[in-house]
Coordinates of C-alpha atoms in Angstrom, one line a residue:
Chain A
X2 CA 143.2 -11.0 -19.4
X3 CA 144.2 -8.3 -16.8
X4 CA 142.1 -8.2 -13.6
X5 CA 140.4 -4.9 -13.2
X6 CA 141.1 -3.5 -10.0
X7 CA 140.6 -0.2 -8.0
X8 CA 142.5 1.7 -10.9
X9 CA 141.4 0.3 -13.9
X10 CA 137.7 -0.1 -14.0
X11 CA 137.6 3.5 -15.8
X12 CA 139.7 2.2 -18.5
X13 CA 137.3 -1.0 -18.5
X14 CA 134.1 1.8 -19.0
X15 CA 136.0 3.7 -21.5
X16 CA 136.5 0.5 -23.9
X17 CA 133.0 -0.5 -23.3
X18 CA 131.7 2.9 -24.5
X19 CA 133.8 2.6 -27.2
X20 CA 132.5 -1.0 -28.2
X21 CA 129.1 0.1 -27.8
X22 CA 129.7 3.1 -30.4
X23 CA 129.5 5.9 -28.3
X24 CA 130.9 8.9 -30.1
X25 CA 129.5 11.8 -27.7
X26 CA 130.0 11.5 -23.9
X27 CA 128.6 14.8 -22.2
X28 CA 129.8 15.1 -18.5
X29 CA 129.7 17.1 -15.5
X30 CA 133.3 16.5 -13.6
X31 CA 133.6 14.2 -10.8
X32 CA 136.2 12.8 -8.6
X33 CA 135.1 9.2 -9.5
X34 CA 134.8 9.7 -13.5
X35 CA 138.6 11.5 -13.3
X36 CA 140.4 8.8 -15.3
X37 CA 137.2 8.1 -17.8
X38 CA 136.6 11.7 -18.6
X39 CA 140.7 12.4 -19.4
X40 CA 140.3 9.1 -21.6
X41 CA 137.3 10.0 -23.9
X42 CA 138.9 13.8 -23.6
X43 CA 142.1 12.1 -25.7
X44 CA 140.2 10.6 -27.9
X45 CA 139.6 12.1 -31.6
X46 CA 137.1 9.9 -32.9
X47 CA 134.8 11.5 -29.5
X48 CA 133.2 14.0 -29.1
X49 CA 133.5 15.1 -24.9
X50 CA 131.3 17.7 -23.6
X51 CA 132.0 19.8 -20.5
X52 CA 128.4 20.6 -19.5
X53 CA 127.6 23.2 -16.6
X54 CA 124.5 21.5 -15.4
X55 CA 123.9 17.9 -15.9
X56 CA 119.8 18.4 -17.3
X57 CA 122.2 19.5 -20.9
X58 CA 123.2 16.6 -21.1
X59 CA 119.9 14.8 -21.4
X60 CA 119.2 17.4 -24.6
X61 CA 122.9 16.5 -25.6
X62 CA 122.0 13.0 -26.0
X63 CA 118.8 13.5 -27.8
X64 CA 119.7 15.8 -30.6
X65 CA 122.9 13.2 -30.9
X66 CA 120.6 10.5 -31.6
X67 CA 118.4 12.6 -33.9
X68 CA 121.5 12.9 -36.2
X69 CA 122.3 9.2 -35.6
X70 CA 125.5 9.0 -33.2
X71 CA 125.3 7.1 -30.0
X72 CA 126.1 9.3 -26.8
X73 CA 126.5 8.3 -22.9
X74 CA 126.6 11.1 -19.8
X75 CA 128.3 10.9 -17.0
X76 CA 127.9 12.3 -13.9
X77 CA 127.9 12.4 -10.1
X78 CA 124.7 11.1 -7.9
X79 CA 124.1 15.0 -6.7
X80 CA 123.3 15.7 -10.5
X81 CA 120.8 13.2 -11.0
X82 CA 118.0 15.4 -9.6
X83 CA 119.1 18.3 -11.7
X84 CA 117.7 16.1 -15.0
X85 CA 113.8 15.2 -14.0
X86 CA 111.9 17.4 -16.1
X87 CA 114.3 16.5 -19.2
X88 CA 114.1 12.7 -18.6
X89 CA 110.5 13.7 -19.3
X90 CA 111.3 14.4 -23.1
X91 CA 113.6 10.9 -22.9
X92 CA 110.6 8.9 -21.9
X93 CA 107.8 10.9 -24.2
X94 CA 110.3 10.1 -27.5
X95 CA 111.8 6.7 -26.7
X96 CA 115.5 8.1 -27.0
X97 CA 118.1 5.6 -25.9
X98 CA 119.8 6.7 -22.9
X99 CA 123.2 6.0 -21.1
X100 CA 124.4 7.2 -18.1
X101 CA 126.9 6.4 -15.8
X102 CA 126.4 7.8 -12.5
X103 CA 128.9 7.5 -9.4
X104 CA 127.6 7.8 -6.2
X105 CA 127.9 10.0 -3.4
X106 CA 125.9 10.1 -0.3
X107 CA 126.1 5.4 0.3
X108 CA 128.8 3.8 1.5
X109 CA 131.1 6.0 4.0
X110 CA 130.0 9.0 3.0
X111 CA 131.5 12.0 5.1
X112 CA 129.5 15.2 3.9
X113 CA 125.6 14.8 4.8
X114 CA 124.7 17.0 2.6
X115 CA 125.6 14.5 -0.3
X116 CA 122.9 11.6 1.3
X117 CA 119.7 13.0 1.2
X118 CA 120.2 13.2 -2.9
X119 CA 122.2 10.3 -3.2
X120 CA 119.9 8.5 -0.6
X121 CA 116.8 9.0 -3.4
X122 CA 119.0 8.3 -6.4
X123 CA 117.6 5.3 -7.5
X124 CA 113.8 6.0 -7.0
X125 CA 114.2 9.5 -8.0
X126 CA 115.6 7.9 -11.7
X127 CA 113.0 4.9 -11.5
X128 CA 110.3 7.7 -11.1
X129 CA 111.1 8.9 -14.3
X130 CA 110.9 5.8 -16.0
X131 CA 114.8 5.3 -16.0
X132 CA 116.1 1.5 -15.7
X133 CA 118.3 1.6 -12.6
X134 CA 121.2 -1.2 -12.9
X135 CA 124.1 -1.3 -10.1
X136 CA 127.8 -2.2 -9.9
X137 CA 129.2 -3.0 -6.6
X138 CA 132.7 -4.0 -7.5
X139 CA 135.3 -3.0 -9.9
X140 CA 135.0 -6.2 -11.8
X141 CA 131.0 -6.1 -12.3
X142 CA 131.3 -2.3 -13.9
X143 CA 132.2 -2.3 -17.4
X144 CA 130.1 -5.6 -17.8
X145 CA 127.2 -3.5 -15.8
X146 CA 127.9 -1.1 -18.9
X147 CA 127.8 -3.0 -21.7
X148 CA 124.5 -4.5 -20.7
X149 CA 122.9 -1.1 -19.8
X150 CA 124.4 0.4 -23.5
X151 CA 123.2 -3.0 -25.3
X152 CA 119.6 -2.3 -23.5
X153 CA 119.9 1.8 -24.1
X154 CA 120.6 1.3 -27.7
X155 CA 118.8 -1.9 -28.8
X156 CA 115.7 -1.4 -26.7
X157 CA 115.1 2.4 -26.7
X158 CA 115.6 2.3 -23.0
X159 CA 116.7 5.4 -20.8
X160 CA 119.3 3.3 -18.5
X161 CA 121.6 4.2 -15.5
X162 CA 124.4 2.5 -14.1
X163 CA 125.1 3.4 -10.5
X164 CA 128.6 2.8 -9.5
X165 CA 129.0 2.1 -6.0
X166 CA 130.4 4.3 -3.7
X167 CA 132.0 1.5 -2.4
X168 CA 134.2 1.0 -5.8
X169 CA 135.1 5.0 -5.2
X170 CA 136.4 4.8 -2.0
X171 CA 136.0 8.3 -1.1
X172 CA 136.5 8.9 2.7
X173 CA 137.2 12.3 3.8
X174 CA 137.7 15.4 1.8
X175 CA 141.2 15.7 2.1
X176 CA 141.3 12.4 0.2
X177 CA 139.1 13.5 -2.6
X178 CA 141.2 17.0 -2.5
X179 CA 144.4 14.7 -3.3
X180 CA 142.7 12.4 -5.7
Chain B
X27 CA 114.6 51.5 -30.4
X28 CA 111.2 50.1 -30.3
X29 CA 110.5 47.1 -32.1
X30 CA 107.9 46.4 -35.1
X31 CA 109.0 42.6 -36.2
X32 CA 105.7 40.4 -36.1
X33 CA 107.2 37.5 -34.7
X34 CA 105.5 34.6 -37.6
X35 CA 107.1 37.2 -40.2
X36 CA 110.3 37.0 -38.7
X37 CA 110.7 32.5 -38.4
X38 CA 109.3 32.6 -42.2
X39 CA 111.9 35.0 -43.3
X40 CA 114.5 32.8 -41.7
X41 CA 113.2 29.3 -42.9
X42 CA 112.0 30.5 -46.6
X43 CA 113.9 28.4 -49.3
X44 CA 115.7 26.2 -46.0
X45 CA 116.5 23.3 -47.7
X46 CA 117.9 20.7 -45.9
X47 CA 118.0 23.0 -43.0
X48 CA 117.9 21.4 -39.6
X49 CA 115.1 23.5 -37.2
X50 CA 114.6 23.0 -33.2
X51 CA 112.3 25.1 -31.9
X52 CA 112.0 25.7 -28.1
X53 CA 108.5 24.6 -26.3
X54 CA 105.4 27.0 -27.1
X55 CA 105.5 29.9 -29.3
X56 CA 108.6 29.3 -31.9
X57 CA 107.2 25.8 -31.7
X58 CA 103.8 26.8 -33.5
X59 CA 106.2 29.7 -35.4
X60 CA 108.0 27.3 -37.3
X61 CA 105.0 25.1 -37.7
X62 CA 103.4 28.2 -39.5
X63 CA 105.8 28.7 -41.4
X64 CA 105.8 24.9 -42.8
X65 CA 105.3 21.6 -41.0
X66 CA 108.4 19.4 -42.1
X67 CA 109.9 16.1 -40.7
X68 CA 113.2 18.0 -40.3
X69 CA 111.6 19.8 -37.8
X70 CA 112.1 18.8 -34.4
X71 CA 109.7 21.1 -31.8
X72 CA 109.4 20.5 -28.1
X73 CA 106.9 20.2 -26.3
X74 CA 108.7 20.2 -23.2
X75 CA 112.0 20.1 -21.9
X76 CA 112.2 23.6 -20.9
X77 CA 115.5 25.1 -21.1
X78 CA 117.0 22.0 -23.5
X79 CA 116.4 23.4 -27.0
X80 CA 120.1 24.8 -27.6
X81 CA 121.5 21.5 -25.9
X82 CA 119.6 19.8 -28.2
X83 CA 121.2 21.8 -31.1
X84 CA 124.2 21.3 -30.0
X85 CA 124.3 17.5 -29.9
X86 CA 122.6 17.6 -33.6
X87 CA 125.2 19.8 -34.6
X88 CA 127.9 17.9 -33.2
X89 CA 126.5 14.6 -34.8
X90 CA 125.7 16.2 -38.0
X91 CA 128.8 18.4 -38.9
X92 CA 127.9 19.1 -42.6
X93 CA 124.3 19.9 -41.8
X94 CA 123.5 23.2 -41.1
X95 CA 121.5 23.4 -37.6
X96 CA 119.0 26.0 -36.4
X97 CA 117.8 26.5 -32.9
X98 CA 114.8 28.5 -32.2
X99 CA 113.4 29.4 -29.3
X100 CA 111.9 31.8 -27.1
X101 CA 113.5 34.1 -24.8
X102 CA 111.7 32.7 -21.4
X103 CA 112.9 29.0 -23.0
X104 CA 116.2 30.4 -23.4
X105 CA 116.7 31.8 -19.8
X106 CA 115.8 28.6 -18.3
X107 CA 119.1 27.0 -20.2
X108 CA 121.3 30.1 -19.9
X109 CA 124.3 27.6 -19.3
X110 CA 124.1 26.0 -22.7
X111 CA 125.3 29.3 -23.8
X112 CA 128.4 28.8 -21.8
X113 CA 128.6 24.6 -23.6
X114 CA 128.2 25.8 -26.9
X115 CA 130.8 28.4 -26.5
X116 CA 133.3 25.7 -25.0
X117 CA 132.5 23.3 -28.1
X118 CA 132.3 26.3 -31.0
X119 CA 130.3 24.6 -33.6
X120 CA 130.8 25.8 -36.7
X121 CA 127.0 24.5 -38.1
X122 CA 125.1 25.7 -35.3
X123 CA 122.5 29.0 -34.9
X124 CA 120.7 29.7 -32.0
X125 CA 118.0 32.7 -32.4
X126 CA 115.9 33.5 -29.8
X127 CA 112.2 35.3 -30.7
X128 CA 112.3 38.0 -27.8
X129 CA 108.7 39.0 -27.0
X130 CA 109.7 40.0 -23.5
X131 CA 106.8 37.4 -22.3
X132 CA 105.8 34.1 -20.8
X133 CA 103.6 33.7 -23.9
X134 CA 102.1 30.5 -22.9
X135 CA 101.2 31.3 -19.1
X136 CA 99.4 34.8 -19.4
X137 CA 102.3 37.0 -20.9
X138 CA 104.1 37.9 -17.6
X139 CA 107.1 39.3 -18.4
X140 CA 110.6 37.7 -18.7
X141 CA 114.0 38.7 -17.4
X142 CA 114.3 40.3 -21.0
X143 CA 111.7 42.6 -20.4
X144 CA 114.0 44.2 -17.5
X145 CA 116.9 44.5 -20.0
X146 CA 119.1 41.3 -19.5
X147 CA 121.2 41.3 -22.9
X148 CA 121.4 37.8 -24.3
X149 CA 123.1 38.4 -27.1
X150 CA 125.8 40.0 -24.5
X151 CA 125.4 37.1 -22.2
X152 CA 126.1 34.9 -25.7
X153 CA 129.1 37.0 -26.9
X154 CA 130.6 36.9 -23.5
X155 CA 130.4 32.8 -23.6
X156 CA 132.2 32.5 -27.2
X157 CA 129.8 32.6 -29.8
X158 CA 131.4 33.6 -33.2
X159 CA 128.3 36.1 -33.7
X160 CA 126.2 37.7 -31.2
X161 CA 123.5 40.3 -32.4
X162 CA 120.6 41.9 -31.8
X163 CA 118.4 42.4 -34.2
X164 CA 114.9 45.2 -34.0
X165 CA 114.7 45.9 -37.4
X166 CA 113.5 44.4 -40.9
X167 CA 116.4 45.2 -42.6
X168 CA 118.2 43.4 -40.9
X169 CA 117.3 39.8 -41.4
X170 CA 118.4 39.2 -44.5
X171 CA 121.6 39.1 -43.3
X172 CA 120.3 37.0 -40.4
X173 CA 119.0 34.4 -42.7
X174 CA 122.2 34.5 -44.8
X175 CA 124.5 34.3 -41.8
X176 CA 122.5 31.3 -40.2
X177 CA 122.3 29.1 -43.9
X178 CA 126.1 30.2 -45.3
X179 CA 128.3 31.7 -42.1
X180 CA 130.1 30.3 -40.1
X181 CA 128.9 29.8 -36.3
X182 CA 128.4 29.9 -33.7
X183 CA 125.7 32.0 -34.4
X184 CA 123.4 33.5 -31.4
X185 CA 120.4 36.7 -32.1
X186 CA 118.4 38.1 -30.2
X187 CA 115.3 39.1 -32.4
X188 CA 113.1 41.8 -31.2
X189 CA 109.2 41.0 -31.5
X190 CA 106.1 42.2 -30.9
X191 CA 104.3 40.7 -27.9
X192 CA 101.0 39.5 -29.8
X193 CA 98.6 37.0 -28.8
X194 CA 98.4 34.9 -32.5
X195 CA 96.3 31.9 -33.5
X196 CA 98.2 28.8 -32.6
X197 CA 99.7 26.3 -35.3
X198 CA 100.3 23.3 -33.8
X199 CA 102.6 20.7 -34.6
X200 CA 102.4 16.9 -33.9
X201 CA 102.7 16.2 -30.1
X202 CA 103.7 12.8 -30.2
X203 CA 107.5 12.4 -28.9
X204 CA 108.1 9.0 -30.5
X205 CA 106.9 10.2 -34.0
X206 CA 108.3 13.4 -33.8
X207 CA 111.8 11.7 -33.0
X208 CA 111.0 8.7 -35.8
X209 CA 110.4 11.2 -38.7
X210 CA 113.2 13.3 -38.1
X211 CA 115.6 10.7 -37.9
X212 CA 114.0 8.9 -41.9
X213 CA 114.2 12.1 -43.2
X214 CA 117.8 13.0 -42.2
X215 CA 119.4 9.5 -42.2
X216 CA 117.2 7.4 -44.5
X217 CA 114.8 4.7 -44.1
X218 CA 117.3 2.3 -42.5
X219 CA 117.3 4.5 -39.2
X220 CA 114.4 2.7 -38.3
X221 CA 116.6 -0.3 -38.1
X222 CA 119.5 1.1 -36.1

């Protein structure tokens, strides 16, 4: 088996979600989820979903498992606040809930204004009832997945996998600019 | 033009003869609206989560191509998810209504008045993201051709309907998330989506 690196953990994700029976991935771009988001854009049998605020893609999920198809969101730590009134509706209706969240604001950061929300992340999701699971290397991510879609989808859990900013590497913007 | 649509006339127009009809309606007053019009598992009202009813309709929509899907909601509920006009109109499904009940009001919080109420066009804003249709609609007459476009055209479809600002008895629906979400699911995918 290939060893997933720095470069193919994304790949890894994508063939988890796909495992898992995810059909509808909504997303709000980030630097980090580049490679995943092209993948599950190329794909026919998903459905991916540009959203402009990341709360859409808490509804996005629930009225896709109303009609019976899996979905996953993805996202960046700054977006996590954006969903706490709509993880309310998550929590009230038992829907299964995947999201893969990389993280800003951690390890190395370089903008403050990423760390107070990134900073809260976790206890701002566990607030809401969401189960928090991390992944602090690129081997320990798409198994970190498959665990948190297997406990989203077989246990009506809302569940979020927190990918380490350490696994992103970003270091200064002109880094991310050239990413 | 000043409108005379009575809000509850206006959701039973839409929803008379609906068949397998898919309905979300937006937290407060289109929630008890379609309630009044006829409780039915395939009914999926909020409660909360302002601002996620069309979101909501989309990911049905999406998962549920041959179904037809109806989203409505009120124009406060609306506002709060303005960018889920902008989604929609990226993802252009073809099943999918959206009809806001414009009563100018925060009907639930002592009828202050919404961004509507100061002229903010959302069948403009709606056109201007990609929907396929994009009307207003202040009279009668007109929603026939409403109904008819939401069961048998082809969507996106967004209105804007015109109502009176009333204070009406409310019809409430169940409140419980869990059996909300449970009966919908039986009565659109069978007794085995308990089981999924």
């Amino acid at each position: 088996m290939k060893r997933i690196d720095n470069d193919s953990w994304p790949d890894a994700i994508y063939k988890t979600l796909k495992d898992a029976g995810v059909r509808q991935v909504g997303y709000v771009p980030d630097a980090g989820h580049k490679r995943l988001i092209e993948l599950c854009l190329a794909d026919k049998e998903m459905r991916a979903v540009v959203l402009s605020t990341e709360e859409e893609g808490i509804g996005l999920a629930a009225g896709a498992w109303l009609g019976g198809v899996r979905g996953a969101l993805l996202m960046q730590s700054s977006g996590v606040g954006n969903c706490i009134n709509a993880l309310g509706m998550t929590r009230e209706c038992r829907f299964p809930l995947l999201m893969v969240i990389t993280m800003r604001g951690q390890k190395g950061e370089f903008n403050p204004w990423q760390v107070p929300m990134g900073q809260a992340t976790p206890a701002v999701l566990e607030a809401m009832d969401v189960v928090v699971q991390e992944a602090n290397s690129a081997e320990e991510i798409a198994p970190t997945v498959d665990a948190a879609a297997r406990l989203a989808f077989g246990s009506y859990q809302a569940v979020a996998v927190l990918i380490s900013q350490a696994v992103i590497g970003i270091k200064s913007f002109q880094e991310q600019a050239a990413r | 033009m000043k409108t005379t649509l009575h809000r509850r006339k206006v959701v039973e127009i839409l929803l008379e003869n609906r068949k397998d009809l898919l309905v979300v309606a937006g937290l407060g007053s289109t929630a008890w609206d379609i309630t009044a019009a006829g409780d039915s598992p395939l009914n999926f009202p909020l409660w909360g989560a302002m601002g996620n009813a069309a979101m909501i309709g989309l990911g049905l929509a999406l998962a549920q191509p041959r179904r037809r899907v109806l989203v409505l909601t009120g124009d406060g509920e609306m506002l709060m998810g303005l960018g889920s006009l902008a989604t929609i109109g990226v993802q252009k499904p073809r099943n999918l209504s959206v009809v806001v009940i414009d009563n100018e009001r925060y009907g639930e919080t002592g009828m202050q008045a919404t961004h509507t109420a100061a002229g903010v066009d959302l069948a403009k804003v709606a056109q201007g993201c990609g929907f396929k249709v994009a009307r207003q609609v202040r009279s009668g007459a007109q929603l026939a051709a409403l109904r008819t476009a939401i069961h048998r055209g082809t969507g996106p479809l967004f209105a804007q309907v015109k109502v009176i600002a009333e204070k009406i008895p409310l019809v409430l629906p169940p409140r419980d998330g869990g059996i909300l979400k449970s009966r919908f699911r039986k009565a659109l995918l069978g007794e085995s989506a308990d089981l999924d």
